[in-house]
PDB file of C-alpha atoms and ligand atoms in Angstrom:
ATOM      1  CA  UNK J   1      -4.636   4.242  17.567  1.00 55.00           C
ATOM      2  CA  UNK J   2      -6.829   1.334  17.050  1.00 56.00           C
ATOM      3  CA  UNK J   3      -5.753  -0.431  13.774  1.00 61.00           C
ATOM      4  CA  UNK J   4      -8.782  -2.108  11.984  1.00 64.00           C
ATOM      5  CA  UNK J   5      -7.261  -5.723  11.572  1.00 71.00           C
ATOM      6  CA  UNK J   6      -8.609  -8.927  10.996  1.00 80.00           C
ATOM      7  CA  UNK J   7      -9.648 -11.711   8.376  1.00 86.00           C
ATOM      8  CA  UNK J   8      -9.539 -10.089   4.941  1.00 87.00           C
ATOM      9  CA  UNK J   9     -10.723 -12.908   2.732  1.00 84.00           C
ATOM     10  CA  UNK J  10     -10.703 -16.590   3.785  1.00 81.00           C
ATOM     11  CA  UNK J  11      -7.719 -17.630   5.433  1.00 91.00           C
ATOM     12  CA  UNK J  12      -5.862 -14.392   4.852  1.00 95.00           C
ATOM     13  CA  UNK J  13      -5.793 -11.669   7.856  1.00 95.00           C
ATOM     14  CA  UNK J  14      -4.757  -8.142   7.848  1.00 96.00           C
ATOM     15  CA  UNK J  15      -2.633  -6.897  10.626  1.00 96.00           C
ATOM     16  CA  UNK J  16      -0.047  -4.516  11.458  1.00 97.00           C
ATOM     17  CA  UNK J  17       3.519  -4.781  10.135  1.00 98.00           C
ATOM     18  CA  UNK J  18       6.048  -6.032  13.329  1.00 98.00           C
ATOM     19  CA  UNK J  19       9.404  -6.282  13.972  1.00 97.00           C
ATOM     20  CA  UNK J  20       9.449  -9.805  13.950  1.00 98.00           C
ATOM     21  CA  UNK J  21       8.161  -9.868  10.256  1.00 98.00           C
ATOM     22  CA  UNK J  22      11.760  -9.515   8.739  1.00 98.00           C
ATOM     23  CA  UNK J  23      12.242 -13.176   7.670  1.00 98.00           C
ATOM     24  CA  UNK J  24       8.632 -13.857   6.578  1.00 98.00           C
ATOM     25  CA  UNK J  25       8.551 -10.365   4.452  1.00 98.00           C
ATOM     26  CA  UNK J  26      12.134 -11.070   3.053  1.00 98.00           C
ATOM     27  CA  UNK J  27      11.063 -14.337   1.452  1.00 98.00           C
ATOM     28  CA  UNK J  28       8.018 -12.744   0.368  1.00 98.00           C
ATOM     29  CA  UNK J  29       9.503 -10.169  -1.586  1.00 98.00           C
ATOM     30  CA  UNK J  30      12.157 -12.464  -2.858  1.00 98.00           C
ATOM     31  CA  UNK J  31       9.300 -14.828  -4.009  1.00 98.00           C
ATOM     32  CA  UNK J  32       7.578 -12.078  -5.815  1.00 98.00           C
ATOM     33  CA  UNK J  33      10.760 -10.366  -7.028  1.00 98.00           C
ATOM     34  CA  UNK J  34      10.025 -10.494 -10.887  1.00 98.00           C
ATOM     35  CA  UNK J  35       6.162 -10.244 -10.299  1.00 98.00           C
ATOM     36  CA  UNK J  36       6.643  -6.614  -8.535  1.00 98.00           C
ATOM     37  CA  UNK J  37       9.770  -5.210 -10.314  1.00 98.00           C
ATOM     38  CA  UNK J  38       7.723  -3.459 -13.089  1.00 98.00           C
ATOM     39  CA  UNK J  39       5.561  -1.806 -10.648  1.00 98.00           C
ATOM     40  CA  UNK J  40       8.332  -0.812  -7.874  1.00 98.00           C
ATOM     41  CA  UNK J  41      11.320   1.159  -7.606  1.00 98.00           C
ATOM     42  CA  UNK J  42      14.622  -0.695  -8.276  1.00 98.00           C
ATOM     43  CA  UNK J  43      15.351  -2.516  -4.958  1.00 98.00           C
ATOM     44  CA  UNK J  44      18.951  -2.748  -3.329  1.00 98.00           C
ATOM     45  CA  UNK J  45      19.894  -6.326  -2.877  1.00 98.00           C
ATOM     46  CA  UNK J  46      19.684  -5.666   0.778  1.00 98.00           C
ATOM     47  CA  UNK J  47      15.786  -5.515   0.042  1.00 98.00           C
ATOM     48  CA  UNK J  48      15.645  -9.001  -0.273  1.00 98.00           C
ATOM     49  CA  UNK J  49      17.205 -10.241   2.991  1.00 98.00           C
ATOM     50  CA  UNK J  50      16.075 -10.524   6.800  1.00 98.00           C
ATOM     51  CA  UNK J  51      18.737  -7.784   7.935  1.00 98.00           C
ATOM     52  CA  UNK J  52      17.658  -5.760   5.430  1.00 98.00           C
ATOM     53  CA  UNK J  53      13.972  -6.171   5.964  1.00 98.00           C
ATOM     54  CA  UNK J  54      14.666  -5.823   9.555  1.00 98.00           C
ATOM     55  CA  UNK J  55      16.276  -2.026   8.929  1.00 98.00           C
ATOM     56  CA  UNK J  56      13.484  -1.156   6.885  1.00 98.00           C
ATOM     57  CA  UNK J  57      10.835  -2.145   9.342  1.00 98.00           C
ATOM     58  CA  UNK J  58      12.400  -0.582  12.058  1.00 98.00           C
ATOM     59  CA  UNK J  59      12.379   2.507   9.937  1.00 98.00           C
ATOM     60  CA  UNK J  60       8.438   2.061   8.907  1.00 98.00           C
ATOM     61  CA  UNK J  61       7.527   1.562  12.541  1.00 98.00           C
ATOM     62  CA  UNK J  62       9.337   4.631  13.578  1.00 98.00           C
ATOM     63  CA  UNK J  63       7.430   6.454  10.894  1.00 98.00           C
ATOM     64  CA  UNK J  64       4.232   4.937  12.102  1.00 98.00           C
ATOM     65  CA  UNK J  65       4.736   5.876  16.057  1.00 97.00           C
ATOM     66  CA  UNK J  66       5.137   9.439  14.403  1.00 97.00           C
ATOM     67  CA  UNK J  67       1.818   9.228  12.525  1.00 95.00           C
ATOM     68  CA  UNK J  68       3.236   9.741   9.332  1.00 97.00           C
ATOM     69  CA  UNK J  69       2.494   6.255   7.708  1.00 98.00           C
ATOM     70  CA  UNK J  70       0.647   2.991   8.615  1.00 98.00           C
ATOM     71  CA  UNK J  71       1.825  -0.484   7.668  1.00 98.00           C
ATOM     72  CA  UNK J  72      -0.295  -3.428   7.435  1.00 98.00           C
ATOM     73  CA  UNK J  73       0.532  -6.740   5.952  1.00 97.00           C
ATOM     74  CA  UNK J  74      -1.658  -9.955   4.529  1.00 97.00           C
ATOM     75  CA  UNK J  75      -0.715 -13.030   6.606  1.00 97.00           C
ATOM     76  CA  UNK J  76      -1.848 -16.667   5.878  1.00 96.00           C
ATOM     77  CA  UNK J  77      -2.485 -19.238   8.845  1.00 94.00           C
ATOM     78  CA  UNK J  78       1.019 -20.465   8.724  1.00 95.00           C
ATOM     79  CA  UNK J  79       2.667 -17.086   8.984  1.00 95.00           C
ATOM     80  CA  UNK J  80       3.422 -16.561   5.305  1.00 97.00           C
ATOM     81  CA  UNK J  81       3.284 -12.761   4.555  1.00 98.00           C
ATOM     82  CA  UNK J  82       1.294 -13.010   0.779  1.00 98.00           C
ATOM     83  CA  UNK J  83       0.886  -8.937   0.479  1.00 98.00           C
ATOM     84  CA  UNK J  84       1.077  -5.354   1.778  1.00 98.00           C
ATOM     85  CA  UNK J  85      -0.936  -2.194   2.143  1.00 98.00           C
ATOM     86  CA  UNK J  86       0.739   1.108   3.404  1.00 98.00           C
ATOM     87  CA  UNK J  87      -0.673   4.321   3.775  1.00 98.00           C
ATOM     88  CA  UNK J  88       2.321   6.844   3.742  1.00 98.00           C
ATOM     89  CA  UNK J  89       2.633  10.759   3.820  1.00 98.00           C
ATOM     90  CA  UNK J  90      -0.109  11.319   6.427  1.00 98.00           C
ATOM     91  CA  UNK J  91      -0.745  14.899   6.757  1.00 97.00           C
ATOM     92  CA  UNK J  92      -2.833  16.649   8.837  1.00 95.00           C
ATOM     93  CA  UNK J  93      -4.328  20.309   9.158  1.00 94.00           C
ATOM     94  CA  UNK J  94      -6.250  21.313   5.958  1.00 95.00           C
ATOM     95  CA  UNK J  95      -5.017  18.890   3.376  1.00 96.00           C
ATOM     96  CA  UNK J  96      -5.897  15.700   5.893  1.00 97.00           C
ATOM     97  CA  UNK J  97      -4.615  13.332   3.251  1.00 98.00           C
ATOM     98  CA  UNK J  98      -2.364  10.374   2.782  1.00 98.00           C
ATOM     99  CA  UNK J  99      -1.199   8.174   0.032  1.00 98.00           C
ATOM    100  CA  UNK J 100      -2.002   4.434  -0.787  1.00 98.00           C
ATOM    101  CA  UNK J 101       0.213   1.714  -1.858  1.00 98.00           C
ATOM    102  CA  UNK J 102      -0.255  -2.110  -1.979  1.00 98.00           C
ATOM    103  CA  UNK J 103       0.561  -5.395  -3.451  1.00 98.00           C
ATOM    104  CA  UNK J 104      -0.605  -9.044  -3.686  1.00 98.00           C
ATOM    105  CA  UNK J 105       1.536 -12.239  -3.749  1.00 98.00           C
ATOM    106  CA  UNK J 106       1.464 -13.538  -7.596  1.00 98.00           C
ATOM    107  CA  UNK J 107      -0.152 -16.772  -6.540  1.00 97.00           C
ATOM    108  CA  UNK J 108      -2.976 -15.029  -4.544  1.00 96.00           C
ATOM    109  CA  UNK J 109      -3.984 -12.411  -7.222  1.00 97.00           C
ATOM    110  CA  UNK J 110      -7.733 -12.593  -8.031  1.00 96.00           C
ATOM    111  CA  UNK J 111      -9.016 -13.583  -4.874  1.00 95.00           C
ATOM    112  CA  UNK J 112     -10.622  -9.980  -3.969  1.00 96.00           C
ATOM    113  CA  UNK J 113      -7.629  -9.506  -1.542  1.00 97.00           C
ATOM    114  CA  UNK J 114      -6.673  -6.194  -2.657  1.00 98.00           C
ATOM    115  CA  UNK J 115      -9.956  -4.991  -2.937  1.00 97.00           C
ATOM    116  CA  UNK J 116     -10.980  -6.070   0.623  1.00 97.00           C
ATOM    117  CA  UNK J 117      -7.438  -4.223   1.994  1.00 97.00           C
ATOM    118  CA  UNK J 118      -8.372  -1.084   0.228  1.00 98.00           C
ATOM    119  CA  UNK J 119     -12.079  -0.984   1.556  1.00 97.00           C
ATOM    120  CA  UNK J 120     -10.706  -1.389   5.030  1.00 96.00           C
ATOM    121  CA  UNK J 121      -7.855   0.853   5.146  1.00 97.00           C
ATOM    122  CA  UNK J 122     -10.392   3.710   3.745  1.00 97.00           C
ATOM    123  CA  UNK J 123     -12.627   2.769   6.622  1.00 96.00           C
ATOM    124  CA  UNK J 124      -9.696   3.221   8.961  1.00 96.00           C
ATOM    125  CA  UNK J 125      -8.508   6.350   7.207  1.00 97.00           C
ATOM    126  CA  UNK J 126     -12.119   7.766   7.768  1.00 96.00           C
ATOM    127  CA  UNK J 127     -13.572   6.219  10.967  1.00 95.00           C
ATOM    128  CA  UNK J 128     -10.133   6.328  13.056  1.00 95.00           C
ATOM    129  CA  UNK J 129      -7.430   8.349  11.247  1.00 95.00           C
ATOM    130  CA  UNK J 130      -9.997  11.190  10.651  1.00 94.00           C
ATOM    131  CA  UNK J 131      -8.413  11.685   7.303  1.00 97.00           C
ATOM    132  CA  UNK J 132     -10.462  13.336   4.453  1.00 97.00           C
ATOM    133  CA  UNK J 133      -9.003  12.015   1.436  1.00 97.00           C
ATOM    134  CA  UNK J 134      -6.600   9.039   0.135  1.00 98.00           C
ATOM    135  CA  UNK J 135      -4.847   9.666  -3.196  1.00 98.00           C
ATOM    136  CA  UNK J 136      -2.955   6.336  -5.279  1.00 98.00           C
ATOM    137  CA  UNK J 137      -1.387   6.540  -8.199  1.00 98.00           C
ATOM    138  CA  UNK J 138      -0.608   3.403 -11.124  1.00 98.00           C
ATOM    139  CA  UNK J 139       1.364   3.049 -14.021  1.00 98.00           C
ATOM    140  CA  UNK J 140      -0.726   3.943 -17.227  1.00 98.00           C
ATOM    141  CA  UNK J 141      -0.535   0.300 -17.901  1.00 98.00           C
ATOM    142  CA  UNK J 142      -1.407  -1.046 -14.470  1.00 98.00           C
ATOM    143  CA  UNK J 143      -5.091  -1.509 -15.261  1.00 98.00           C
ATOM    144  CA  UNK J 144      -5.074  -4.218 -12.389  1.00 98.00           C
ATOM    145  CA  UNK J 145      -4.760  -1.863  -9.821  1.00 98.00           C
ATOM    146  CA  UNK J 146      -6.973   0.905 -11.776  1.00 98.00           C
ATOM    147  CA  UNK J 147      -9.538  -1.508 -11.471  1.00 98.00           C
ATOM    148  CA  UNK J 148      -9.055  -2.089  -7.738  1.00 98.00           C
ATOM    149  CA  UNK J 149      -9.345   1.748  -7.268  1.00 98.00           C
ATOM    150  CA  UNK J 150     -12.059   2.030  -9.662  1.00 98.00           C
ATOM    151  CA  UNK J 151     -14.120  -0.405  -7.619  1.00 97.00           C
ATOM    152  CA  UNK J 152     -13.230   1.009  -4.277  1.00 98.00           C
ATOM    153  CA  UNK J 153     -14.621   4.255  -4.899  1.00 98.00           C
ATOM    154  CA  UNK J 154     -11.588   6.114  -6.302  1.00 98.00           C
ATOM    155  CA  UNK J 155     -11.993   8.690  -9.086  1.00 98.00           C
ATOM    156  CA  UNK J 156      -9.294   9.213 -11.435  1.00 98.00           C
ATOM    157  CA  UNK J 157      -7.899  12.695 -10.998  1.00 98.00           C
ATOM    158  CA  UNK J 158      -5.606  13.445 -13.849  1.00 98.00           C
ATOM    159  CA  UNK J 159      -2.535  12.359 -15.199  1.00 98.00           C
ATOM    160  CA  UNK J 160       0.983  13.198 -14.303  1.00 98.00           C
ATOM    161  CA  UNK J 161       4.137  12.992 -16.702  1.00 98.00           C
ATOM    162  CA  UNK J 162       7.164  11.445 -15.261  1.00 98.00           C
ATOM    163  CA  UNK J 163       5.649  11.345 -11.709  1.00 98.00           C
ATOM    164  CA  UNK J 164       7.466   8.276 -10.050  1.00 98.00           C
ATOM    165  CA  UNK J 165      10.716   6.588 -10.579  1.00 98.00           C
ATOM    166  CA  UNK J 166       9.731   2.677 -11.439  1.00 98.00           C
ATOM    167  CA  UNK J 167      11.554  -0.180 -12.654  1.00 98.00           C
ATOM    168  CA  UNK J 168      14.625   2.455 -13.557  1.00 98.00           C
ATOM    169  CA  UNK J 169      13.074   5.362 -15.100  1.00 98.00           C
ATOM    170  CA  UNK J 170      10.811   8.166 -14.486  1.00 98.00           C
ATOM    171  CA  UNK J 171       7.394   7.146 -15.404  1.00 98.00           C
ATOM    172  CA  UNK J 172       3.810   8.774 -16.025  1.00 98.00           C
ATOM    173  CA  UNK J 173       1.286   7.965 -13.661  1.00 98.00           C
ATOM    174  CA  UNK J 174      -2.607   8.184 -13.472  1.00 98.00           C
ATOM    175  CA  UNK J 175      -3.532   9.946 -10.138  1.00 98.00           C
ATOM    176  CA  UNK J 176      -6.743   9.066  -8.260  1.00 98.00           C
ATOM    177  CA  UNK J 177      -8.534  10.046  -4.967  1.00 98.00           C
ATOM    178  CA  UNK J 178     -11.199   9.117  -2.888  1.00 98.00           C
ATOM    179  CA  UNK J 179     -12.700  11.882  -0.722  1.00 98.00           C
ATOM    180  CA  UNK J 180     -13.645  10.084   2.480  1.00 98.00           C
ATOM    181  CA  UNK J 181     -15.817  12.648   4.241  1.00 95.00           C
ATOM    182  CA  UNK J 182     -16.441  16.470   4.178  1.00 92.00           C
ATOM    183  CA  UNK J 183     -16.391  17.061   7.823  1.00 92.00           C
ATOM    184  CA  UNK J 184     -14.062  20.157   9.187  1.00 93.00           C
ATOM    185  CA  UNK J 185     -10.429  19.219   9.841  1.00 90.00           C
ATOM    186  CA  UNK J 186      -8.958  19.803  13.299  1.00 82.00           C
ATOM    187  CA  UNK J 187      -6.757  22.908  12.975  1.00 81.00           C
TER     188      UNK J 187
HETATM  189  C1  LIG Z 201      -2.936  -4.803  -8.699  1.00 61.55           C
HETATM  190  C2  LIG Z 201      -2.990  -5.943  -7.407  1.00 61.55           C
HETATM  191  C3  LIG Z 201      -3.116  -5.529  -6.137  1.00 61.55           C
HETATM  192  C4  LIG Z 201      -4.427  -6.356  -7.886  1.00 61.55           C
HETATM  193  O1  LIG Z 201      -4.570  -7.376  -6.468  1.00 61.55           O
HETATM  194  P1  LIG Z 201      -5.841  -8.607  -6.425  1.00 61.55           P
HETATM  195  O2  LIG Z 201      -5.919  -9.147  -4.977  1.00 61.55           O
HETATM  196  O3  LIG Z 201      -5.536  -9.341  -7.441  1.00 61.55           O
HETATM  197  O4  LIG Z 201      -6.831  -7.663  -6.822  1.00 61.55           O
HETATM  198  P2  LIG Z 201      -8.582  -8.069  -6.490  1.00 61.55           P
HETATM  199  O5  LIG Z 201      -8.760  -9.704  -6.563  1.00 61.55           O
HETATM  200  O6  LIG Z 201      -9.106  -7.453  -5.301  1.00 61.55           O
HETATM  201  O7  LIG Z 201      -9.143  -7.538  -7.857  1.00 61.55           O
HETATM  202  C5  LIG Z 201     -10.170  -6.468  -7.727  1.00 61.55           C
HETATM  203  C6  LIG Z 201     -10.628  -6.139  -9.252  1.00 61.55           C
HETATM  204  O8  LIG Z 201      -9.822  -5.904 -10.218  1.00 61.55           O
HETATM  205  C7  LIG Z 201      -9.682  -6.784 -11.182  1.00 61.55           C
HETATM  206  N1  LIG Z 201      -8.128  -6.917 -11.573  1.00 61.55           N
HETATM  207  C8  LIG Z 201      -7.164  -7.454 -10.719  1.00 61.55           C
HETATM  208  N2  LIG Z 201      -6.116  -7.572 -11.228  1.00 61.55           N
HETATM  209  C9  LIG Z 201      -6.627  -7.274 -12.632  1.00 61.55           C
HETATM  210  C10 LIG Z 201      -5.370  -7.256 -14.100  1.00 61.55           C
HETATM  211  N3  LIG Z 201      -4.310  -7.698 -13.943  1.00 61.55           N
HETATM  212  N4  LIG Z 201      -6.182  -6.966 -15.187  1.00 61.55           N
HETATM  213  C11 LIG Z 201      -7.680  -6.779 -14.903  1.00 61.55           C
HETATM  214  N5  LIG Z 201      -8.489  -6.567 -13.991  1.00 61.55           N
HETATM  215  C12 LIG Z 201      -7.772  -7.069 -12.642  1.00 61.55           C
HETATM  216  C13 LIG Z 201     -10.276  -7.918 -10.674  1.00 61.55           C
HETATM  217  O9  LIG Z 201     -10.646  -8.993 -11.687  1.00 61.55           O
HETATM  218  C14 LIG Z 201     -11.244  -7.399  -9.722  1.00 61.55           C
HETATM  219  O10 LIG Z 201     -12.205  -6.800 -10.437  1.00 61.55           O
HETATM  220  P3  LIG Z 201     -13.875  -7.871 -10.577  1.00 61.55           P
HETATM  221  O11 LIG Z 201     -14.294  -7.990  -9.058  1.00 61.55           O
HETATM  222  O12 LIG Z 201     -14.645  -7.078 -11.485  1.00 61.55           O
HETATM  223  O13 LIG Z 201     -13.536  -9.136 -11.196  1.00 61.55           O
HETATM  224  C15 LIG Z 201      -1.952  -7.290  -7.890  1.00 61.55           C
HETATM  225  O14 LIG Z 201      -2.312  -7.843  -9.183  1.00 61.55           O
HETATM  226  C16 LIG Z 201      -0.490  -6.787  -7.757  1.00 61.55           C
HETATM  227  O15 LIG Z 201       0.086  -6.825  -6.880  1.00 61.55           O
HETATM  228  N6  LIG Z 201       0.380  -6.213  -8.748  1.00 61.55           N
HETATM  229  C17 LIG Z 201       1.451  -5.991  -8.696  1.00 61.55           C
HETATM  230  C18 LIG Z 201       2.021  -4.781  -7.493  1.00 61.55           C
HETATM  231  C19 LIG Z 201       0.741  -3.257  -8.064  1.00 61.55           C
HETATM  232  O16 LIG Z 201       0.622  -3.372  -9.320  1.00 61.55           O
HETATM  233  N7  LIG Z 201       0.695  -2.737  -6.977  1.00 61.55           N
HETATM  234  C20 LIG Z 201      -0.242  -1.543  -7.276  1.00 61.55           C
HETATM  235  C21 LIG Z 201       0.775  -0.466  -7.963  1.00 61.55           C
HETATM  236  S1  LIG Z 201      -0.530   0.767  -8.225  1.00 61.55           S
END
């Protein structure tokens, strides 16, 4: 399946996660540990090590090969990873949908990276993956992510109580969706 990669914003490229990224990804998650902690599940210590990331990447690429997930990273010219965006739970048939998640390095926020990546991934989901819809969820206080989604054409469709286990407890989330087209699915 063609992956819609290439330059995202000045000096930052969107590309598919690769088996060779374990070192760079572990370094990125270690550097952004405090920045991401309020918005993510509690990570085991191994998550911040090259070996932990090697195993995680292997699993993500396995699921990518099965067509249930697409993992991209944001890469700077020097090879540093400064964010990621992932379509998970890709479902075909009458649902034809996937879930979207993303993060941006603490020092690279506010430059339009997330917005550009969401636009690119929505295009991929519609034109290449043939999905009908993408959904996303944010904590109620994550106004940054809500702004990214609203600017990217997502509608808020509700609020789900105790929806995700984030930073150590079950948290309510706002749910968002963007409908990409209304063609019939391949059944
Ligand atoms: C949320 C996050 C992905 C935004 O990334 P980003 O690259 O800074 O976003 P962008 O630069 O594309 O911003 C898009 C819009 O959102 C706005 N925005 C971004 N962060 C914001 C914040 N914290 N508060 C208010 N607005 C914010 C920007 O100003 C911009 O709007 P504008 O063009 O009208 O000014 C980033 O802050 C992040 O990684 N946060 C921690 C992890 C996270 O929350 N992930 C999402 C989980 S649902």
